[in-house]
């Protein structure tokens, strides 16, 4: 499975702070507003989630604002599935039910198949 295309709501964050930091930001704050300090201190929740370098880049673009961070759950599930993580591990990482992970993967056409398991048909 190839890396999933990020949803349009996440793309601006990827452009500002990079793919990995955007993943961390969405995972930490998805669905809520988060204050982005103009000069992020080391103990800022944003710095703790994405690191100082990414927080400084985010502050340069959005400092002083409180953007609502997108949930992007399907993108996160697809990302971890593209890393060949098993469904239970994805569910634990994202704190969602395993059936939710399977449903997202099936809807996106990225249903995970264990290569060790033989086909029944």
CSV table of C-alpha atoms in Angstrom, one decimal, residues 9-116:
chain,number,residue,atom,x,y,z
A,9,UNK,CA,-7.7,20.2,5.3
A,10,UNK,CA,-4.3,18.8,6.2
A,11,UNK,CA,-2.3,19.9,3.2
A,12,UNK,CA,-1.6,23.5,4.5
A,13,UNK,CA,-0.1,22.0,7.7
A,14,UNK,CA,2.1,19.6,5.6
A,15,UNK,CA,3.3,22.6,3.6
A,16,UNK,CA,4.2,24.5,6.7
A,17,UNK,CA,5.6,21.9,9.1
A,18,UNK,CA,6.1,18.8,7.0
A,19,UNK,CA,4.4,15.4,6.7
A,20,UNK,CA,5.6,13.8,9.9
A,21,UNK,CA,5.0,16.9,12.1
A,22,UNK,CA,1.5,17.2,10.5
A,23,UNK,CA,0.8,13.6,11.4
A,24,UNK,CA,1.8,14.3,15.0
A,25,UNK,CA,-0.2,17.6,15.1
A,26,UNK,CA,-3.4,15.8,13.8
A,27,UNK,CA,-2.9,12.9,16.2
A,28,UNK,CA,-2.4,15.2,19.2
A,29,UNK,CA,-5.0,17.9,18.5
A,30,UNK,CA,-7.4,16.6,15.8
A,31,UNK,CA,-10.9,18.0,16.3
A,32,UNK,CA,-10.1,20.8,18.7
A,33,UNK,CA,-8.7,24.4,18.5
A,34,UNK,CA,-5.1,24.7,19.7
A,35,UNK,CA,-3.4,28.0,20.5
A,36,UNK,CA,-0.3,28.5,18.5
A,37,UNK,CA,2.0,30.9,20.4
A,38,UNK,CA,3.9,33.6,18.4
A,39,UNK,CA,7.1,32.6,20.2
A,40,UNK,CA,6.5,29.0,21.4
A,41,UNK,CA,8.0,28.1,24.7
A,42,UNK,CA,9.6,24.7,25.2
A,43,UNK,CA,6.7,23.6,27.5
A,44,UNK,CA,4.0,24.5,25.0
A,45,UNK,CA,1.7,21.6,24.1
A,46,UNK,CA,2.3,22.3,20.5
A,47,UNK,CA,6.1,22.0,21.0
A,48,UNK,CA,5.6,18.8,23.0
A,49,UNK,CA,3.5,17.3,20.1
A,50,UNK,CA,5.5,18.3,17.0
A,51,UNK,CA,8.9,19.5,18.3
A,52,UNK,CA,10.5,23.0,18.5
A,53,UNK,CA,11.6,23.3,14.9
A,54,UNK,CA,8.1,22.5,13.5
A,55,UNK,CA,6.4,24.6,16.2
A,56,UNK,CA,8.6,27.6,15.2
A,57,UNK,CA,7.5,27.2,11.5
A,58,UNK,CA,3.9,26.8,12.5
A,59,UNK,CA,4.2,30.0,14.7
A,60,UNK,CA,5.6,31.9,11.8
A,61,UNK,CA,2.5,31.1,9.8
A,62,UNK,CA,-0.2,31.0,12.4
A,63,UNK,CA,1.3,32.5,15.6
A,64,UNK,CA,-1.3,34.1,17.8
A,65,UNK,CA,-4.1,32.1,16.2
A,66,UNK,CA,-6.1,29.1,17.5
A,67,UNK,CA,-6.9,27.0,14.4
A,68,UNK,CA,-9.2,24.0,14.6
A,69,UNK,CA,-7.0,21.0,13.7
A,70,UNK,CA,-8.7,18.6,11.4
A,71,UNK,CA,-9.5,15.1,12.7
A,72,UNK,CA,-8.4,13.3,9.5
A,73,UNK,CA,-9.0,9.9,11.1
A,74,UNK,CA,-9.2,8.1,7.7
A,75,UNK,CA,-5.8,9.6,6.6
A,76,UNK,CA,-4.2,8.5,9.9
A,77,UNK,CA,-5.5,5.0,9.5
A,78,UNK,CA,-4.4,4.8,5.9
A,79,UNK,CA,-1.0,6.1,6.8
A,80,UNK,CA,-0.4,3.5,9.5
A,81,UNK,CA,-1.8,0.8,7.2
A,82,UNK,CA,0.7,1.9,4.5
A,83,UNK,CA,3.4,1.1,7.1
A,84,UNK,CA,2.0,-2.4,7.3
A,85,UNK,CA,0.8,-2.0,10.8
A,86,UNK,CA,-1.7,-4.6,11.9
A,87,UNK,CA,-5.3,-3.4,12.6
A,88,UNK,CA,-5.0,-3.9,16.4
A,89,UNK,CA,-1.9,-1.7,16.5
A,90,UNK,CA,-3.5,1.0,14.5
A,91,UNK,CA,-6.6,0.9,16.7
A,92,UNK,CA,-4.5,1.2,19.9
A,93,UNK,CA,-2.4,4.0,18.4
A,94,UNK,CA,-5.4,6.1,17.4
A,95,UNK,CA,-7.5,5.0,20.4
A,96,UNK,CA,-10.4,3.8,18.2
A,97,UNK,CA,-12.1,0.4,17.9
A,98,UNK,CA,-10.6,-2.2,15.6
A,99,UNK,CA,-13.8,-2.5,13.7
A,100,UNK,CA,-13.6,1.3,12.9
A,101,UNK,CA,-10.1,0.7,11.5
A,102,UNK,CA,-11.3,-2.1,9.3
A,103,UNK,CA,-14.3,-0.1,8.1
A,104,UNK,CA,-12.1,2.8,7.1
A,105,UNK,CA,-9.7,0.6,5.3
A,106,UNK,CA,-12.6,-1.2,3.4
A,107,UNK,CA,-14.2,2.1,2.4
A,108,UNK,CA,-10.9,3.4,1.1
A,109,UNK,CA,-10.2,0.2,-0.8
A,110,UNK,CA,-7.1,-0.4,1.3
A,111,UNK,CA,-8.3,-3.5,3.2
A,112,UNK,CA,-5.4,-5.2,4.8
A,113,UNK,CA,-4.7,-8.8,3.8
A,114,UNK,CA,-2.4,-10.9,5.9
A,115,UNK,CA,-0.2,-12.5,3.2
A,116,UNK,CA,0.4,-15.5,5.6
